[in-house]
Amino acid sequence: MLSKKTKYGLKALTFLAQQEDKKPVQISEIANAENISQKFLETILLSLRKTGFLGSKKGKGGGYYLIKDPAEIQMASVMRVLEGPISMVPCVSLNFYEKCDDCPDEAACGVHKLMLQVRDSNLEIYRNTSLADLIT
């Protein structure tokens, strides 16, 4: 299940991508428009800024803005920043692999085989979807 952090992060990115003038937008404006707790949104936007999706400006006229074109922002990257591993179990993760403690043989494990297919299907969608696709 998608976490609220990821859902709200996607909503905030979509909101920012829809701004025609690309000027900084205050957290309160995004929070009000998307019905998100301002405090929670602040932590989400900070992580998106630290990972290079957003820029910020302080003071009058300040706020957050996209620093990349929406077409360049791949959902796989956003999901990894906000959600962490894309795979549902650690033994099929590309970036966060861990062997399962209860599984003696991954090659013979039915759960492993199923979760590989799920991961690959999700990755296909995330890699081929950009932020621009969410606003058009």
Tab-separated table of N, CA and C in Angstrom:
chain	number	residue	atom	x	y	z
A	1	MET	N	0.835	-1.174	0.000
A	1	MET	CA	0.000	0.000	0.000
A	1	MET	C	0.885	1.245	0.000
A	2	LEU	N	0.469	2.221	-0.741
A	2	LEU	CA	1.207	3.471	-0.847
A	2	LEU	C	1.099	4.243	0.463
A	3	SER	N	2.227	4.722	0.963
A	3	SER	CA	2.209	5.490	2.206
A	3	SER	C	1.629	6.883	1.952
A	4	LYS	N	1.145	7.516	3.021
A	4	LYS	CA	0.638	8.885	2.899
A	4	LYS	C	1.761	9.826	2.475
A	5	LYS	N	2.963	9.552	2.950
A	5	LYS	CA	4.104	10.391	2.578
A	5	LYS	C	4.270	10.414	1.060
A	6	THR	N	4.217	9.256	0.449
A	6	THR	CA	4.386	9.176	-0.995
A	6	THR	C	3.197	9.790	-1.728
A	7	LYS	N	2.006	9.479	-1.272
A	7	LYS	CA	0.806	10.033	-1.896
A	7	LYS	C	0.844	11.559	-1.849
A	8	TYR	N	1.146	12.127	-0.697
A	8	TYR	CA	1.190	13.575	-0.555
A	8	TYR	C	2.347	14.186	-1.337
A	9	GLY	N	3.470	13.487	-1.375
A	9	GLY	CA	4.601	13.968	-2.171
A	9	GLY	C	4.258	14.041	-3.648
A	10	LEU	N	3.570	13.025	-4.151
A	10	LEU	CA	3.145	13.029	-5.552
A	10	LEU	C	2.134	14.139	-5.818
A	11	LYS	N	1.221	14.347	-4.870
A	11	LYS	CA	0.233	15.418	-5.022
A	11	LYS	C	0.921	16.790	-5.043
A	12	ALA	N	1.904	16.976	-4.171
A	12	ALA	CA	2.628	18.248	-4.114
A	12	ALA	C	3.436	18.470	-5.391
A	13	LEU	N	4.112	17.433	-5.865
A	13	LEU	CA	4.873	17.568	-7.110
A	13	LEU	C	3.959	17.892	-8.285
A	14	THR	N	2.820	17.233	-8.334
A	14	THR	CA	1.853	17.493	-9.395
A	14	THR	C	1.356	18.933	-9.317
A	15	PHE	N	1.057	19.394	-8.110
A	15	PHE	CA	0.606	20.778	-7.924
A	15	PHE	C	1.664	21.756	-8.432
A	16	LEU	N	2.920	21.524	-8.051
A	16	LEU	CA	4.002	22.413	-8.487
A	16	LEU	C	4.208	22.352	-9.998
A	17	ALA	N	4.061	21.185	-10.577
A	17	ALA	CA	4.240	21.030	-12.027
A	17	ALA	C	3.146	21.755	-12.809
A	18	GLN	N	1.997	21.936	-12.193
A	18	GLN	CA	0.886	22.602	-12.873
A	18	GLN	C	0.962	24.126	-12.806
A	19	GLN	N	1.906	24.646	-12.056
A	19	GLN	CA	2.050	26.106	-11.957
A	19	GLN	C	2.644	26.641	-13.247
A	20	GLU	N	1.906	27.497	-13.900
A	20	GLU	CA	2.347	27.992	-15.212
A	20	GLU	C	3.537	28.930	-15.128
A	21	ASP	N	3.605	29.749	-14.082
A	21	ASP	CA	4.699	30.725	-14.006
A	21	ASP	C	5.972	30.161	-13.389
A	22	LYS	N	5.895	28.969	-12.806
A	22	LYS	CA	7.040	28.270	-12.199
A	22	LYS	C	7.694	29.052	-11.069
A	23	LYS	N	6.964	30.015	-10.494
A	23	LYS	CA	7.467	30.773	-9.354
A	23	LYS	C	7.344	29.920	-8.100
A	24	PRO	N	8.135	30.228	-7.067
A	24	PRO	CA	8.032	29.481	-5.813
A	24	PRO	C	6.613	29.549	-5.224
A	25	VAL	N	6.182	28.437	-4.648
A	25	VAL	CA	4.861	28.335	-4.042
A	25	VAL	C	5.048	28.029	-2.562
A	26	GLN	N	4.336	28.766	-1.724
A	26	GLN	CA	4.447	28.562	-0.292
A	26	GLN	C	3.828	27.228	0.113
A	27	ILE	N	4.400	26.635	1.164
A	27	ILE	CA	3.904	25.361	1.671
A	27	ILE	C	2.421	25.460	2.013
A	28	SER	N	2.025	26.556	2.616
A	28	SER	CA	0.627	26.707	3.029
A	28	SER	C	-0.321	26.647	1.836
A	29	GLU	N	0.084	27.197	0.712
A	29	GLU	CA	-0.761	27.160	-0.489
A	29	GLU	C	-0.924	25.733	-1.005
A	30	ILE	N	0.177	24.994	-1.038
A	30	ILE	CA	0.113	23.594	-1.486
A	30	ILE	C	-0.730	22.777	-0.511
A	31	ALA	N	-0.476	22.963	0.782
A	31	ALA	CA	-1.198	22.215	1.815
A	31	ALA	C	-2.700	22.467	1.737
A	32	ASN	N	-3.078	23.708	1.565
A	32	ASN	CA	-4.502	24.042	1.465
A	32	ASN	C	-5.126	23.473	0.196
A	33	ALA	N	-4.437	23.608	-0.914
A	33	ALA	CA	-4.977	23.139	-2.196
A	33	ALA	C	-5.127	21.619	-2.232
A	34	GLU	N	-4.204	20.904	-1.574
A	34	GLU	CA	-4.199	19.442	-1.649
A	34	GLU	C	-4.694	18.765	-0.369
A	35	ASN	N	-5.140	19.575	0.600
A	35	ASN	CA	-5.677	19.046	1.854
A	35	ASN	C	-4.663	18.157	2.583
A	36	ILE	N	-3.477	18.720	2.804
A	36	ILE	CA	-2.375	18.014	3.457
A	36	ILE	C	-1.950	18.826	4.682
A	37	SER	N	-1.610	18.146	5.749
A	37	SER	CA	-1.081	18.821	6.932
A	37	SER	C	0.185	19.582	6.545
A	38	GLN	N	0.223	20.862	6.904
A	38	GLN	CA	1.357	21.691	6.518
A	38	GLN	C	2.665	21.186	7.122
A	39	LYS	N	2.628	20.757	8.370
A	39	LYS	CA	3.836	20.262	9.051
A	39	LYS	C	4.364	19.003	8.362
A	40	PHE	N	3.467	18.074	8.037
A	40	PHE	CA	3.855	16.841	7.359
A	40	PHE	C	4.395	17.150	5.960
A	41	LEU	N	3.720	18.050	5.268
A	41	LEU	CA	4.147	18.428	3.918
A	41	LEU	C	5.536	19.050	3.945
A	42	GLU	N	5.827	19.812	4.970
A	42	GLU	CA	7.135	20.450	5.086
A	42	GLU	C	8.261	19.416	5.091
A	43	THR	N	8.093	18.330	5.829
A	43	THR	CA	9.137	17.299	5.862
A	43	THR	C	9.259	16.588	4.511
A	44	ILE	N	8.143	16.399	3.839
A	44	ILE	CA	8.165	15.754	2.521
A	44	ILE	C	8.897	16.636	1.513
A	45	LEU	N	8.559	17.917	1.497
A	45	LEU	CA	9.189	18.839	0.553
A	45	LEU	C	10.680	18.995	0.823
A	46	LEU	N	11.063	18.952	2.095
A	46	LEU	CA	12.494	19.017	2.426
A	46	LEU	C	13.252	17.831	1.845
A	47	SER	N	12.683	16.638	1.941
A	47	SER	CA	13.372	15.469	1.384
A	47	SER	C	13.420	15.548	-0.145
A	48	LEU	N	12.395	16.092	-0.759
A	48	LEU	CA	12.414	16.259	-2.223
A	48	LEU	C	13.425	17.330	-2.645
A	49	ARG	N	13.623	18.331	-1.802
A	49	ARG	CA	14.627	19.352	-2.100
A	49	ARG	C	16.034	18.770	-1.954
A	50	LYS	N	16.250	18.015	-0.882
A	50	LYS	CA	17.570	17.433	-0.628
A	50	LYS	C	17.984	16.437	-1.708
A	51	THR	N	17.023	15.831	-2.362
A	51	THR	CA	17.338	14.830	-3.386
A	51	THR	C	17.283	15.395	-4.806
A	52	GLY	N	17.155	16.716	-4.934
A	52	GLY	CA	17.321	17.360	-6.227
A	52	GLY	C	16.086	17.500	-7.101
A	53	PHE	N	14.909	17.302	-6.545
A	53	PHE	CA	13.687	17.505	-7.332
A	53	PHE	C	13.173	18.929	-7.217
A	54	LEU	N	13.359	19.520	-6.042
A	54	LEU	CA	12.833	20.848	-5.775
A	54	LEU	C	13.923	21.814	-5.376
A	55	GLY	N	13.652	23.080	-5.631
A	55	GLY	CA	14.461	24.156	-5.104
A	55	GLY	C	13.589	24.937	-4.147
A	56	SER	N	14.211	25.776	-3.343
A	56	SER	CA	13.425	26.600	-2.429
A	56	SER	C	14.033	27.988	-2.357
A	57	LYS	N	13.164	28.930	-2.047
A	57	LYS	CA	13.583	30.320	-1.896
A	57	LYS	C	12.992	30.823	-0.595
A	58	LYS	N	13.801	31.489	0.204
A	58	LYS	CA	13.332	32.026	1.479
A	58	LYS	C	12.880	33.466	1.306
A	59	GLY	N	12.116	33.920	2.274
A	59	GLY	CA	11.704	35.318	2.301
A	59	GLY	C	10.460	35.595	1.487
A	60	LYS	N	10.232	36.887	1.259
A	60	LYS	CA	9.058	37.320	0.502
A	60	LYS	C	9.101	36.738	-0.909
A	61	GLY	N	8.010	36.171	-1.330
A	61	GLY	CA	7.961	35.534	-2.646
A	61	GLY	C	8.626	34.167	-2.652
A	62	GLY	N	8.901	33.660	-1.463
A	62	GLY	CA	9.593	32.381	-1.354
A	62	GLY	C	8.648	31.198	-1.397
A	63	GLY	N	9.247	30.030	-1.379
A	63	GLY	CA	8.497	28.792	-1.410
A	63	GLY	C	9.289	27.722	-2.137
A	64	TYR	N	8.585	26.719	-2.616
A	64	TYR	CA	9.209	25.602	-3.326
A	64	TYR	C	8.841	25.641	-4.800
A	65	TYR	N	9.761	25.137	-5.624
A	65	TYR	CA	9.545	25.085	-7.069
A	65	TYR	C	10.315	23.903	-7.646
A	66	LEU	N	9.859	23.425	-8.801
A	66	LEU	CA	10.564	22.332	-9.486
A	66	LEU	C	11.857	22.867	-10.077
A	67	ILE	N	12.920	22.099	-9.975
A	67	ILE	CA	14.175	22.524	-10.607
A	67	ILE	C	14.466	21.727	-11.882
A	68	LYS	N	13.593	20.778	-12.178
A	68	LYS	CA	13.703	20.009	-13.416
A	68	LYS	C	12.390	20.126	-14.171
A	69	ASP	N	12.454	19.907	-15.441
A	69	ASP	CA	11.243	19.837	-16.241
A	69	ASP	C	10.453	18.606	-15.803
A	70	PRO	N	9.123	18.707	-15.698
A	70	PRO	CA	8.323	17.552	-15.281
A	70	PRO	C	8.560	16.296	-16.129
A	71	ALA	N	8.887	16.454	-17.391
A	71	ALA	CA	9.149	15.305	-18.260
A	71	ALA	C	10.430	14.576	-17.873
A	72	GLU	N	11.311	15.240	-17.140
A	72	GLU	CA	12.578	14.632	-16.713
A	72	GLU	C	12.486	13.955	-15.339
A	73	ILE	N	11.360	14.103	-14.680
A	73	ILE	CA	11.208	13.536	-13.343
A	73	ILE	C	10.488	12.197	-13.459
A	74	GLN	N	11.272	11.146	-13.362
A	74	GLN	CA	10.786	9.775	-13.508
A	74	GLN	C	10.172	9.292	-12.187
A	75	MET	N	9.038	8.652	-12.279
A	75	MET	CA	8.356	8.185	-11.078
A	75	MET	C	9.171	7.149	-10.301
A	76	ALA	N	9.998	6.379	-10.957
A	76	ALA	CA	10.840	5.410	-10.239
A	76	ALA	C	11.743	6.136	-9.244
A	77	SER	N	12.313	7.251	-9.646
A	77	SER	CA	13.187	8.020	-8.751
A	77	SER	C	12.405	8.627	-7.599
A	78	VAL	N	11.246	9.176	-7.900
A	78	VAL	CA	10.412	9.782	-6.856
A	78	VAL	C	9.974	8.723	-5.853
A	79	MET	N	9.540	7.573	-6.354
A	79	MET	CA	9.080	6.501	-5.478
A	79	MET	C	10.190	6.040	-4.544
A	80	ARG	N	11.392	5.926	-5.048
A	80	ARG	CA	12.506	5.478	-4.203
A	80	ARG	C	12.833	6.499	-3.117
A	81	VAL	N	12.731	7.778	-3.447
A	81	VAL	CA	12.999	8.816	-2.447
A	81	VAL	C	11.920	8.816	-1.372
A	82	LEU	N	10.676	8.766	-1.781
A	82	LEU	CA	9.575	8.901	-0.831
A	82	LEU	C	9.188	7.589	-0.150
A	83	GLU	N	9.201	6.508	-0.909
A	83	GLU	CA	8.681	5.242	-0.413
A	83	GLU	C	9.782	4.292	0.044
A	84	GLY	N	10.977	4.458	-0.523
A	84	GLY	CA	12.049	3.507	-0.239
A	84	GLY	C	12.062	2.437	-1.311
A	85	PRO	N	12.321	1.193	-0.944
A	85	PRO	CA	12.378	0.130	-1.949
A	85	PRO	C	11.055	-0.025	-2.701
A	86	ILE	N	11.156	-0.265	-3.980
A	86	ILE	CA	9.970	-0.475	-4.806
A	86	ILE	C	9.430	-1.886	-4.626
A	87	SER	N	10.311	-2.826	-4.378
A	87	SER	CA	9.878	-4.219	-4.234
A	87	SER	C	9.160	-4.425	-2.900
A	88	MET	N	8.292	-5.426	-2.884
A	88	MET	CA	7.502	-5.700	-1.687
A	88	MET	C	8.239	-6.576	-0.674
A	89	VAL	N	9.249	-7.288	-1.114
A	89	VAL	CA	10.073	-8.102	-0.223
A	89	VAL	C	11.541	-7.803	-0.529
A	90	PRO	N	12.399	-7.860	0.472
A	90	PRO	CA	13.790	-7.451	0.274
A	90	PRO	C	14.601	-8.355	-0.663
A	91	CYS	N	14.190	-9.602	-0.826
A	91	CYS	CA	14.991	-10.528	-1.630
A	91	CYS	C	14.886	-10.269	-3.136
A	92	VAL	N	14.000	-9.368	-3.569
A	92	VAL	CA	13.908	-9.035	-4.997
A	92	VAL	C	14.243	-7.566	-5.266
A	93	SER	N	14.675	-6.866	-4.245
A	93	SER	CA	14.984	-5.446	-4.396
A	93	SER	C	16.267	-5.244	-5.194
A	94	LEU	N	16.225	-4.298	-6.122
A	94	LEU	CA	17.418	-3.983	-6.913
A	94	LEU	C	18.406	-3.128	-6.118
A	95	ASN	N	17.910	-2.209	-5.323
A	95	ASN	CA	18.773	-1.282	-4.601
A	95	ASN	C	18.903	-1.572	-3.109
A	96	PHE	N	18.005	-2.376	-2.557
A	96	PHE	CA	17.995	-2.630	-1.126
A	96	PHE	C	17.936	-4.136	-0.841
A	97	TYR	N	18.613	-4.944	-1.634
A	97	TYR	CA	18.543	-6.404	-1.518
A	97	TYR	C	18.975	-6.893	-0.142
A	98	GLU	N	18.206	-7.829	0.383
A	98	GLU	CA	18.570	-8.577	1.587
A	98	GLU	C	17.998	-9.976	1.431
A	99	LYS	N	18.774	-10.959	1.807
A	99	LYS	CA	18.283	-12.338	1.776
A	99	LYS	C	17.252	-12.517	2.869
A	100	CYS	N	16.179	-13.225	2.556
A	100	CYS	CA	15.141	-13.498	3.554
A	100	CYS	C	15.652	-14.548	4.543
A	101	ASP	N	15.431	-14.329	5.813
A	101	ASP	CA	15.884	-15.242	6.857
A	101	ASP	C	15.203	-16.599	6.785
A	102	ASP	N	13.971	-16.622	6.318
A	102	ASP	CA	13.182	-17.859	6.337
A	102	ASP	C	13.229	-18.632	5.016
A	103	CYS	N	14.107	-18.255	4.109
A	103	CYS	CA	14.117	-18.875	2.784
A	103	CYS	C	15.488	-19.492	2.470
A	104	PRO	N	15.569	-20.807	2.428
A	104	PRO	CA	16.854	-21.447	2.159
A	104	PRO	C	17.276	-21.390	0.680
A	105	ASP	N	16.305	-21.262	-0.244
A	105	ASP	CA	16.638	-21.304	-1.673
A	105	ASP	C	15.728	-20.361	-2.463
A	106	GLU	N	16.242	-19.168	-2.774
A	106	GLU	CA	15.447	-18.187	-3.520
A	106	GLU	C	14.979	-18.719	-4.865
A	107	ALA	N	15.818	-19.495	-5.527
A	107	ALA	CA	15.488	-20.004	-6.860
A	107	ALA	C	14.267	-20.923	-6.852
A	108	ALA	N	14.026	-21.583	-5.734
A	108	ALA	CA	12.890	-22.501	-5.635
A	108	ALA	C	11.687	-21.879	-4.918
A	109	CYS	N	11.813	-20.654	-4.483
A	109	CYS	CA	10.765	-20.010	-3.681
A	109	CYS	C	9.682	-19.401	-4.580
A	110	GLY	N	8.466	-19.851	-4.400
A	110	GLY	CA	7.339	-19.339	-5.179
A	110	GLY	C	7.043	-17.876	-4.890
A	111	VAL	N	7.205	-17.469	-3.640
A	111	VAL	CA	6.976	-16.066	-3.274
A	111	VAL	C	7.988	-15.177	-3.998
A	112	HIS	N	9.246	-15.620	-4.012
A	112	HIS	CA	10.306	-14.876	-4.691
A	112	HIS	C	9.968	-14.694	-6.175
A	113	LYS	N	9.545	-15.771	-6.817
A	113	LYS	CA	9.216	-15.711	-8.245
A	113	LYS	C	8.059	-14.744	-8.509
A	114	LEU	N	7.027	-14.805	-7.696
A	114	LEU	CA	5.886	-13.908	-7.848
A	114	LEU	C	6.294	-12.457	-7.624
A	115	MET	N	7.062	-12.214	-6.573
A	115	MET	CA	7.450	-10.846	-6.237
A	115	MET	C	8.417	-10.244	-7.260
A	116	LEU	N	9.200	-11.085	-7.946
A	116	LEU	CA	10.017	-10.591	-9.056
A	116	LEU	C	9.133	-10.032	-10.161
A	117	GLN	N	8.060	-10.747	-10.471
A	117	GLN	CA	7.131	-10.286	-11.512
A	117	GLN	C	6.431	-8.990	-11.099
A	118	VAL	N	6.027	-8.923	-9.833
A	118	VAL	CA	5.373	-7.719	-9.327
A	118	VAL	C	6.342	-6.538	-9.392
A	119	ARG	N	7.570	-6.740	-8.931
A	119	ARG	CA	8.578	-5.672	-8.973
A	119	ARG	C	8.814	-5.205	-10.396
A	120	ASP	N	8.989	-6.149	-11.316
A	120	ASP	CA	9.268	-5.785	-12.696
A	120	ASP	C	8.105	-5.037	-13.347
A	121	SER	N	6.887	-5.440	-13.025
A	121	SER	CA	5.712	-4.748	-13.557
A	121	SER	C	5.622	-3.329	-13.014
A	122	ASN	N	5.837	-3.185	-11.707
A	122	ASN	CA	5.820	-1.847	-11.108
A	122	ASN	C	6.922	-0.972	-11.686
A	123	LEU	N	8.121	-1.516	-11.790
A	123	LEU	CA	9.237	-0.741	-12.335
A	123	LEU	C	8.973	-0.294	-13.770
A	124	GLU	N	8.362	-1.154	-14.550
A	124	GLU	CA	8.031	-0.805	-15.937
A	124	GLU	C	7.147	0.441	-15.972
A	125	ILE	N	6.161	0.466	-15.112
A	125	ILE	CA	5.261	1.621	-15.061
A	125	ILE	C	5.996	2.848	-14.522
A	126	TYR	N	6.702	2.703	-13.405
A	126	TYR	CA	7.390	3.841	-12.795
A	126	TYR	C	8.470	4.423	-13.706
A	127	ARG	N	9.193	3.569	-14.401
A	127	ARG	CA	10.260	4.049	-15.293
A	127	ARG	C	9.714	4.742	-16.533
A	128	ASN	N	8.533	4.345	-16.948
A	128	ASN	CA	7.950	4.910	-18.165
A	128	ASN	C	6.896	5.972	-17.896
A	129	THR	N	6.844	6.439	-16.665
A	129	THR	CA	5.919	7.498	-16.303
A	129	THR	C	6.709	8.647	-15.696
A	130	SER	N	6.483	9.821	-16.215
A	130	SER	CA	7.135	11.013	-15.668
A	130	SER	C	6.101	11.869	-14.970
A	131	LEU	N	6.570	12.858	-14.275
A	131	LEU	CA	5.663	13.808	-13.635
A	131	LEU	C	4.776	14.483	-14.675
A	132	ALA	N	5.314	14.732	-15.838
A	132	ALA	CA	4.534	15.356	-16.915
A	132	ALA	C	3.327	14.498	-17.293
A	133	ASP	N	3.478	13.181	-17.221
A	133	ASP	CA	2.363	12.283	-17.543
A	133	ASP	C	1.223	12.409	-16.532
A	134	LEU	N	1.530	12.827	-15.322
A	134	LEU	CA	0.504	12.946	-14.282
A	134	LEU	C	-0.318	14.231	-14.416
A	135	ILE	N	0.195	15.182	-15.160
A	135	ILE	CA	-0.514	16.458	-15.273
A	135	ILE	C	-1.179	16.658	-16.631
A	136	THR	N	-0.992	15.730	-17.546
A	136	THR	CA	-1.604	15.891	-18.863
A	136	THR	C	-2.821	15.015	-19.016
